[in-house]
mmCIF file of N, CA and C in Angstrom:
data_model
loop_
_atom_site.group_PDB
_atom_site.id
_atom_site.type_symbol
_atom_site.label_atom_id
_atom_site.label_comp_id
_atom_site.label_asym_id
_atom_site.label_seq_id
_atom_site.Cartn_x
_atom_site.Cartn_y
_atom_site.Cartn_z
ATOM 1 N N MET A 10 146.256 89.542 105.764
ATOM 2 C CA MET A 10 145.286 90.580 105.470
ATOM 3 C C MET A 10 144.411 90.190 104.286
ATOM 4 N N HIS A 11 144.921 89.405 103.365
ATOM 5 C CA HIS A 11 144.140 89.075 102.182
ATOM 6 C C HIS A 11 143.271 87.847 102.366
ATOM 7 N N ASP A 12 143.323 87.202 103.542
ATOM 8 C CA ASP A 12 142.428 86.095 103.808
ATOM 9 C C ASP A 12 141.062 86.650 104.163
ATOM 10 N N ARG A 13 140.048 85.802 104.006
ATOM 11 C CA ARG A 13 138.701 86.220 104.406
ATOM 12 C C ARG A 13 138.680 86.390 105.917
ATOM 13 N N ILE A 14 137.946 87.373 106.371
ATOM 14 C CA ILE A 14 137.875 87.670 107.794
ATOM 15 C C ILE A 14 136.664 86.955 108.373
ATOM 16 N N LEU A 15 136.894 86.077 109.332
ATOM 17 C CA LEU A 15 135.810 85.350 109.968
ATOM 18 C C LEU A 15 135.373 86.089 111.217
ATOM 19 N N VAL A 16 134.101 86.364 111.312
ATOM 20 C CA VAL A 16 133.534 87.046 112.459
ATOM 21 C C VAL A 16 132.402 86.183 112.979
ATOM 22 N N ALA A 17 132.391 85.931 114.281
ATOM 23 C CA ALA A 17 131.358 85.084 114.868
ATOM 24 C C ALA A 17 129.977 85.582 114.478
ATOM 25 N N GLY A 18 129.140 84.663 114.013
ATOM 26 C CA GLY A 18 127.769 85.004 113.673
ATOM 27 C C GLY A 18 127.566 85.513 112.267
ATOM 28 N N THR A 19 128.620 85.581 111.458
ATOM 29 C CA THR A 19 128.443 86.040 110.087
ATOM 30 C C THR A 19 128.613 84.878 109.134
ATOM 31 N N GLU A 20 127.835 84.867 108.107
ATOM 32 C CA GLU A 20 127.933 83.853 107.068
ATOM 33 C C GLU A 20 127.472 84.485 105.775
ATOM 34 N N PRO A 21 128.204 84.536 104.730
ATOM 35 C CA PRO A 21 129.579 84.041 104.637
ATOM 36 C C PRO A 21 130.555 85.001 105.315
ATOM 37 N N PRO A 22 131.832 84.624 105.389
ATOM 38 C CA PRO A 22 132.827 85.510 106.004
ATOM 39 C C PRO A 22 132.853 86.870 105.311
ATOM 40 N N LEU A 23 133.205 87.882 106.061
ATOM 41 C CA LEU A 23 133.303 89.220 105.499
ATOM 42 C C LEU A 23 134.442 89.295 104.490
ATOM 43 N N PRO A 24 134.341 90.225 103.546
ATOM 44 C CA PRO A 24 135.427 90.380 102.574
ATOM 45 C C PRO A 24 136.686 90.896 103.257
ATOM 46 N N PRO A 25 137.814 90.683 102.629
ATOM 47 C CA PRO A 25 139.060 91.200 103.202
ATOM 48 C C PRO A 25 139.002 92.718 103.356
ATOM 49 N N ALA A 26 139.692 93.193 104.357
ATOM 50 C CA ALA A 26 139.711 94.631 104.625
ATOM 51 C C ALA A 26 140.189 95.424 103.420
ATOM 52 N N VAL A 27 141.085 94.844 102.646
ATOM 53 C CA VAL A 27 141.611 95.562 101.481
ATOM 54 C C VAL A 27 140.503 95.860 100.476
ATOM 55 N N HIS A 28 139.491 95.026 100.430
ATOM 56 C CA HIS A 28 138.374 95.278 99.527
ATOM 57 C C HIS A 28 137.408 96.299 100.111
ATOM 58 N N PHE A 29 137.228 96.281 101.400
ATOM 59 C CA PHE A 29 136.260 97.134 102.070
ATOM 60 C C PHE A 29 136.787 98.547 102.281
ATOM 61 N N ALA A 30 138.044 98.651 102.653
ATOM 62 C CA ALA A 30 138.623 99.953 103.013
ATOM 63 C C ALA A 30 140.073 100.023 102.572
ATOM 64 N N GLY A 31 140.312 99.734 101.323
ATOM 65 C CA GLY A 31 141.669 99.638 100.803
ATOM 66 C C GLY A 31 142.478 100.906 100.819
ATOM 67 N N ASP A 32 141.825 102.051 101.009
ATOM 68 C CA ASP A 32 142.570 103.308 101.035
ATOM 69 C C ASP A 32 142.777 103.839 102.455
ATOM 70 N N LEU A 33 142.546 102.992 103.451
ATOM 71 C CA LEU A 33 142.830 103.343 104.845
ATOM 72 C C LEU A 33 144.066 102.584 105.314
ATOM 73 N N ALA A 34 144.618 103.022 106.424
ATOM 74 C CA ALA A 34 145.725 102.273 107.027
ATOM 75 C C ALA A 34 145.239 100.852 107.303
ATOM 76 N N ALA A 35 146.120 99.869 107.146
ATOM 77 C CA ALA A 35 145.745 98.457 107.272
ATOM 78 C C ALA A 35 145.031 98.158 108.588
ATOM 79 N N ARG A 36 145.518 98.706 109.679
ATOM 80 C CA ARG A 36 144.892 98.452 110.992
ATOM 81 C C ARG A 36 143.465 99.002 111.035
ATOM 82 N N ASP A 37 143.272 100.217 110.533
ATOM 83 C CA ASP A 37 141.933 100.811 110.506
ATOM 84 C C ASP A 37 141.011 100.041 109.570
ATOM 85 N N ALA A 38 141.528 99.667 108.404
ATOM 86 C CA ALA A 38 140.719 98.913 107.447
ATOM 87 C C ALA A 38 140.255 97.597 108.044
ATOM 88 N N ALA A 39 141.138 96.903 108.744
ATOM 89 C CA ALA A 39 140.769 95.625 109.366
ATOM 90 C C ALA A 39 139.686 95.826 110.417
ATOM 91 N N LEU A 40 139.797 96.879 111.207
ATOM 92 C CA LEU A 40 138.798 97.156 112.233
ATOM 93 C C LEU A 40 137.433 97.438 111.605
ATOM 94 N N TYR A 41 137.396 98.281 110.594
ATOM 95 C CA TYR A 41 136.129 98.583 109.928
ATOM 96 C C TYR A 41 135.536 97.327 109.285
ATOM 97 N N ALA A 42 136.364 96.510 108.664
ATOM 98 C CA ALA A 42 135.864 95.297 108.012
ATOM 99 C C ALA A 42 135.287 94.316 109.026
ATOM 100 N N ILE A 43 135.935 94.196 110.163
ATOM 101 C CA ILE A 43 135.449 93.289 111.201
ATOM 102 C C ILE A 43 134.135 93.799 111.792
ATOM 103 N N ALA A 44 134.002 95.098 111.952
ATOM 104 C CA ALA A 44 132.806 95.678 112.566
ATOM 105 C C ALA A 44 131.602 95.688 111.625
ATOM 106 N N GLN A 45 131.835 95.569 110.337
ATOM 107 C CA GLN A 45 130.757 95.630 109.354
ATOM 108 C C GLN A 45 130.014 94.302 109.290
ATOM 109 N N ARG A 46 128.709 94.339 109.432
ATOM 110 C CA ARG A 46 127.887 93.133 109.288
ATOM 111 C C ARG A 46 127.431 93.034 107.840
ATOM 112 N N PRO A 47 127.373 91.828 107.297
ATOM 113 C CA PRO A 47 126.918 91.688 105.914
ATOM 114 C C PRO A 47 125.426 91.987 105.795
ATOM 115 N N ALA A 48 125.031 92.526 104.656
ATOM 116 C CA ALA A 48 123.615 92.779 104.393
ATOM 117 C C ALA A 48 122.918 91.450 104.145
ATOM 118 N N THR A 49 121.674 91.365 104.542
ATOM 119 C CA THR A 49 120.907 90.147 104.297
ATOM 120 C C THR A 49 120.198 90.251 102.959
ATOM 121 N N GLY A 50 119.873 89.118 102.390
ATOM 122 C CA GLY A 50 119.120 89.103 101.143
ATOM 123 C C GLY A 50 117.775 89.789 101.303
ATOM 124 N N ALA A 51 117.146 89.593 102.464
ATOM 125 C CA ALA A 51 115.843 90.222 102.717
ATOM 126 C C ALA A 51 115.964 91.742 102.701
ATOM 127 N N ALA A 52 117.024 92.265 103.284
ATOM 128 C CA ALA A 52 117.202 93.718 103.327
ATOM 129 C C ALA A 52 117.413 94.287 101.930
ATOM 130 N N LEU A 53 118.120 93.566 101.104
ATOM 131 C CA LEU A 53 118.415 94.057 99.757
ATOM 132 C C LEU A 53 117.232 93.911 98.810
ATOM 133 N N GLY A 54 116.340 92.971 99.094
ATOM 134 C CA GLY A 54 115.229 92.715 98.188
ATOM 135 C C GLY A 54 113.886 93.214 98.675
ATOM 136 N N GLU A 55 113.855 93.834 99.837
ATOM 137 C CA GLU A 55 112.592 94.293 100.408
ATOM 138 C C GLU A 55 112.084 95.525 99.665
ATOM 139 N N PRO A 56 110.832 95.487 99.197
ATOM 140 C CA PRO A 56 110.302 96.663 98.499
ATOM 141 C C PRO A 56 110.052 97.814 99.471
ATOM 142 N N ALA A 57 110.129 99.012 98.959
ATOM 143 C CA ALA A 57 109.863 100.198 99.775
ATOM 144 C C ALA A 57 108.389 100.221 100.151
ATOM 145 N N SER A 58 108.110 100.601 101.383
ATOM 146 C CA SER A 58 106.732 100.626 101.851
ATOM 147 C C SER A 58 106.123 102.023 101.825
ATOM 148 N N THR A 59 106.941 103.023 101.572
ATOM 149 C CA THR A 59 106.462 104.402 101.516
ATOM 150 C C THR A 59 107.087 105.090 100.303
ATOM 151 N N PRO A 60 106.553 106.234 99.902
ATOM 152 C CA PRO A 60 107.174 106.964 98.791
ATOM 153 C C PRO A 60 108.643 107.279 99.101
ATOM 154 N N GLN A 61 109.453 107.266 98.087
ATOM 155 C CA GLN A 61 110.882 107.496 98.258
ATOM 156 C C GLN A 61 111.204 108.983 98.154
ATOM 157 N N ALA A 62 111.949 109.479 99.117
ATOM 158 C CA ALA A 62 112.263 110.908 99.196
ATOM 159 C C ALA A 62 113.000 111.407 97.958
ATOM 160 N N TRP A 63 113.808 110.545 97.328
ATOM 161 C CA TRP A 63 114.591 111.017 96.193
ATOM 162 C C TRP A 63 113.728 111.390 94.989
ATOM 163 N N HIS A 64 112.452 111.048 95.023
ATOM 164 C CA HIS A 64 111.552 111.481 93.955
ATOM 165 C C HIS A 64 111.273 112.982 94.036
ATOM 166 N N ASP A 65 111.322 113.535 95.237
ATOM 167 C CA ASP A 65 110.931 114.928 95.449
ATOM 168 C C ASP A 65 112.023 115.826 96.018
ATOM 169 N N ILE A 66 113.044 115.251 96.609
ATOM 170 C CA ILE A 66 114.094 116.020 97.269
ATOM 171 C C ILE A 66 115.383 115.887 96.455
ATOM 172 N N PRO A 67 116.101 116.992 96.216
ATOM 173 C CA PRO A 67 117.355 116.882 95.466
ATOM 174 C C PRO A 67 118.303 115.874 96.131
ATOM 175 N N SER A 68 118.930 115.061 95.303
ATOM 176 C CA SER A 68 119.851 114.036 95.797
ATOM 177 C C SER A 68 121.274 114.365 95.375
ATOM 178 N N TYR A 69 122.196 113.987 96.213
ATOM 179 C CA TYR A 69 123.625 114.154 95.950
ATOM 180 C C TYR A 69 124.284 112.815 96.230
ATOM 181 N N ASP A 70 125.185 112.397 95.351
ATOM 182 C CA ASP A 70 125.803 111.090 95.502
ATOM 183 C C ASP A 70 127.307 111.197 95.321
ATOM 184 N N LEU A 71 128.035 110.885 96.384
ATOM 185 C CA LEU A 71 129.488 110.864 96.361
ATOM 186 C C LEU A 71 129.893 109.423 96.055
ATOM 187 N N ILE A 72 130.387 109.191 94.870
ATOM 188 C CA ILE A 72 130.689 107.832 94.412
ATOM 189 C C ILE A 72 132.136 107.479 94.714
ATOM 190 N N SER A 73 132.305 106.319 95.328
ATOM 191 C CA SER A 73 133.638 105.784 95.636
ATOM 192 C C SER A 73 134.213 105.182 94.361
ATOM 193 N N GLY A 74 135.181 105.853 93.782
ATOM 194 C CA GLY A 74 135.698 105.458 92.478
ATOM 195 C C GLY A 74 136.424 104.130 92.419
ATOM 196 N N ALA A 75 136.890 103.622 93.567
ATOM 197 C CA ALA A 75 137.589 102.332 93.596
ATOM 198 C C ALA A 75 136.874 101.357 94.542
ATOM 199 N N ASP A 76 135.565 101.538 94.680
ATOM 200 C CA ASP A 76 134.769 100.690 95.568
ATOM 201 C C ASP A 76 134.762 99.255 95.051
ATOM 202 N N ARG A 77 135.108 98.313 95.930
ATOM 203 C CA ARG A 77 135.085 96.890 95.568
ATOM 204 C C ARG A 77 133.899 96.177 96.209
ATOM 205 N N ILE A 78 133.042 96.924 96.894
ATOM 206 C CA ILE A 78 131.855 96.346 97.506
ATOM 207 C C ILE A 78 130.634 96.645 96.635
ATOM 208 N N ILE A 79 130.424 97.916 96.303
ATOM 209 C CA ILE A 79 129.377 98.319 95.354
ATOM 210 C C ILE A 79 130.108 98.932 94.160
ATOM 211 N N PRO A 80 130.097 98.268 93.022
ATOM 212 C CA PRO A 80 130.854 98.783 91.871
ATOM 213 C C PRO A 80 130.464 100.222 91.528
ATOM 214 N N PRO A 81 131.458 101.047 91.209
ATOM 215 C CA PRO A 81 131.162 102.438 90.863
ATOM 216 C C PRO A 81 130.113 102.573 89.762
ATOM 217 N N ALA A 82 130.106 101.675 88.796
ATOM 218 C CA ALA A 82 129.101 101.745 87.723
ATOM 219 C C ALA A 82 127.693 101.548 88.289
ATOM 220 N N ALA A 83 127.543 100.678 89.260
ATOM 221 C CA ALA A 83 126.236 100.473 89.904
ATOM 222 C C ALA A 83 125.848 101.708 90.702
ATOM 223 N N GLN A 84 126.812 102.295 91.402
ATOM 224 C CA GLN A 84 126.538 103.523 92.149
ATOM 225 C C GLN A 84 126.082 104.629 91.200
ATOM 226 N N GLU A 85 126.776 104.741 90.080
ATOM 227 C CA GLU A 85 126.431 105.780 89.111
ATOM 228 C C GLU A 85 125.041 105.539 88.522
ATOM 229 N N PHE A 86 124.705 104.291 88.216
ATOM 230 C CA PHE A 86 123.378 103.961 87.692
ATOM 231 C C PHE A 86 122.290 104.406 88.676
ATOM 232 N N MET A 87 122.469 104.060 89.948
ATOM 233 C CA MET A 87 121.467 104.413 90.960
ATOM 234 C C MET A 87 121.380 105.929 91.144
ATOM 235 N N ALA A 88 122.526 106.593 91.129
ATOM 236 C CA ALA A 88 122.543 108.048 91.295
ATOM 237 C C ALA A 88 121.846 108.743 90.129
ATOM 238 N N LYS A 89 122.120 108.289 88.921
ATOM 239 C CA LYS A 89 121.475 108.885 87.746
ATOM 240 C C LYS A 89 119.974 108.626 87.769
ATOM 241 N N ARG A 90 119.577 107.435 88.188
ATOM 242 C CA ARG A 90 118.151 107.099 88.278
ATOM 243 C C ARG A 90 117.451 108.037 89.263
ATOM 244 N N ALA A 91 118.156 108.443 90.313
ATOM 245 C CA ALA A 91 117.597 109.357 91.308
ATOM 246 C C ALA A 91 117.716 110.816 90.881
ATOM 247 N N GLY A 92 118.350 111.067 89.735
ATOM 248 C CA GLY A 92 118.547 112.442 89.294
ATOM 249 C C GLY A 92 119.526 113.195 90.173
ATOM 250 N N ALA A 93 120.465 112.473 90.766
ATOM 251 C CA ALA A 93 121.392 113.047 91.733
ATOM 252 C C ALA A 93 122.494 113.874 91.078
ATOM 253 N N THR A 94 122.985 114.820 91.834
ATOM 254 C CA THR A 94 124.227 115.502 91.503
ATOM 255 C C THR A 94 125.330 114.542 91.933
ATOM 256 N N ILE A 95 126.236 114.249 91.022
ATOM 257 C CA ILE A 95 127.223 113.196 91.251
ATOM 258 C C ILE A 95 128.626 113.769 91.301
ATOM 259 N N GLN A 96 129.413 113.239 92.230
ATOM 260 C CA GLN A 96 130.848 113.496 92.258
ATOM 261 C C GLN A 96 131.540 112.163 92.488
ATOM 262 N N VAL A 97 132.480 111.829 91.628
ATOM 263 C CA VAL A 97 133.253 110.600 91.772
ATOM 264 C C VAL A 97 134.576 110.934 92.447
ATOM 265 N N VAL A 98 134.921 110.165 93.468
ATOM 266 C CA VAL A 98 136.195 110.342 94.156
ATOM 267 C C VAL A 98 137.110 109.211 93.684
ATOM 268 N N ARG A 99 137.972 109.529 92.762
ATOM 269 C CA ARG A 99 138.876 108.530 92.183
ATOM 270 C C ARG A 99 139.756 107.916 93.264
ATOM 271 N N GLY A 100 139.882 106.598 93.234
ATOM 272 C CA GLY A 100 140.751 105.900 94.162
ATOM 273 C C GLY A 100 140.150 105.650 95.533
ATOM 274 N N ALA A 101 138.926 106.131 95.767
ATOM 275 C CA ALA A 101 138.307 105.983 97.091
ATOM 276 C C ALA A 101 137.646 104.614 97.236
ATOM 277 N N SER A 102 137.804 104.042 98.420
ATOM 278 C CA SER A 102 137.193 102.750 98.730
ATOM 279 C C SER A 102 135.730 102.931 99.125
ATOM 280 N N HIS A 103 135.113 101.852 99.545
ATOM 281 C CA HIS A 103 133.732 101.863 100.013
ATOM 282 C C HIS A 103 133.548 102.859 101.159
ATOM 283 N N LEU A 104 134.598 103.109 101.916
ATOM 284 C CA LEU A 104 134.527 104.021 103.055
ATOM 285 C C LEU A 104 135.021 105.421 102.702
ATOM 286 N N VAL A 105 134.564 105.940 101.588
ATOM 287 C CA VAL A 105 134.979 107.261 101.117
ATOM 288 C C VAL A 105 134.762 108.334 102.180
ATOM 289 N N PHE A 106 133.715 108.208 102.986
ATOM 290 C CA PHE A 106 133.435 109.222 104.005
ATOM 291 C C PHE A 106 134.508 109.245 105.092
ATOM 292 N N VAL A 107 135.144 108.103 105.306
ATOM 293 C CA VAL A 107 136.209 107.999 106.309
ATOM 294 C C VAL A 107 137.563 108.359 105.688
ATOM 295 N N SER A 108 137.809 107.828 104.501
ATOM 296 C CA SER A 108 139.127 108.013 103.891
ATOM 297 C C SER A 108 139.314 109.383 103.243
ATOM 298 N N GLN A 109 138.221 110.032 102.884
ATOM 299 C CA GLN A 109 138.289 111.329 102.205
ATOM 300 C C GLN A 109 137.382 112.346 102.919
ATOM 301 N N PRO A 110 137.655 112.631 104.196
ATOM 302 C CA PRO A 110 136.733 113.498 104.952
ATOM 303 C C PRO A 110 136.617 114.915 104.392
ATOM 304 N N ASP A 111 137.695 115.492 103.905
ATOM 305 C CA ASP A 111 137.623 116.863 103.379
ATOM 306 C C ASP A 111 136.753 116.922 102.126
ATOM 307 N N THR A 112 136.904 115.944 101.256
ATOM 308 C CA THR A 112 136.087 115.867 100.051
ATOM 309 C C THR A 112 134.621 115.666 100.421
ATOM 310 N N THR A 113 134.388 114.812 101.412
ATOM 311 C CA THR A 113 133.027 114.548 101.862
ATOM 312 C C THR A 113 132.379 115.816 102.409
ATOM 313 N N VAL A 114 133.084 116.524 103.271
ATOM 314 C CA VAL A 114 132.549 117.754 103.858
ATOM 315 C C VAL A 114 132.267 118.781 102.769
ATOM 316 N N ALA A 115 133.172 118.940 101.830
ATOM 317 C CA ALA A 115 132.983 119.917 100.752
ATOM 318 C C ALA A 115 131.751 119.557 99.920
ATOM 319 N N PHE A 116 131.527 118.275 99.686
ATOM 320 C CA PHE A 116 130.365 117.838 98.895
ATOM 321 C C PHE A 116 129.067 118.106 99.662
ATOM 322 N N ILE A 117 129.074 117.844 100.954
ATOM 323 C CA ILE A 117 127.892 118.126 101.782
ATOM 324 C C ILE A 117 127.620 119.625 101.814
ATOM 325 N N GLU A 118 128.666 120.413 101.971
ATOM 326 C CA GLU A 118 128.492 121.868 101.979
ATOM 327 C C GLU A 118 127.952 122.364 100.646
ATOM 328 N N ARG A 119 128.396 121.776 99.565
ATOM 329 C CA ARG A 119 127.873 122.121 98.246
ATOM 330 C C ARG A 119 126.380 121.823 98.181
ATOM 331 N N ALA A 120 125.980 120.666 98.650
ATOM 332 C CA ALA A 120 124.564 120.297 98.645
ATOM 333 C C ALA A 120 123.743 121.286 99.467
ATOM 334 N N VAL A 121 124.272 121.706 100.593
ATOM 335 C CA VAL A 121 123.571 122.672 101.445
ATOM 336 C C VAL A 121 123.423 123.992 100.711
ATOM 337 N N ARG A 122 124.504 124.473 100.119
ATOM 338 C CA ARG A 122 124.443 125.755 99.384
ATOM 339 C C ARG A 122 123.432 125.685 98.239
ATOM 340 N N GLU A 123 123.454 124.583 97.502
ATOM 341 C CA GLU A 123 122.619 124.476 96.315
ATOM 342 C C GLU A 123 121.151 124.205 96.626
ATOM 343 N N THR A 124 120.860 123.772 97.830
ATOM 344 C CA THR A 124 119.468 123.452 98.164
ATOM 345 C C THR A 124 118.888 124.367 99.238
ATOM 346 N N ALA A 125 119.687 125.315 99.738
ATOM 347 C CA ALA A 125 119.199 126.230 100.773
ATOM 348 C C ALA A 125 118.046 127.067 100.206
ATOM 349 N N ARG A 126 117.063 127.283 101.041
ATOM 350 C CA ARG A 126 115.888 128.056 100.586
ATOM 351 C C ARG A 126 115.944 129.452 101.094
#
């Protein structure tokens, strides 16, 4: 499980499932890690071509407190830059929406209540 996962057509190999989804059952984590395609440099460095919605629309950010893919400090920096309402889920992996569904639903419901017109 701790070896790099090789998937046809990906370079470099995907990170181990324990890094991607360490708070899920090992079998589920491996499946999610294998199914995940790595982001390309072009996708990460491409400038926005239109105005960004977070400038005008309230943002909410559920931060994965034990994320090994996007460090929580980086998530927090981006969320604060967007003026987001932030909730950190301690111990949650990159797949917080999968591993912590009740917390995720409650956070979405909070956003709906706080932004309903």
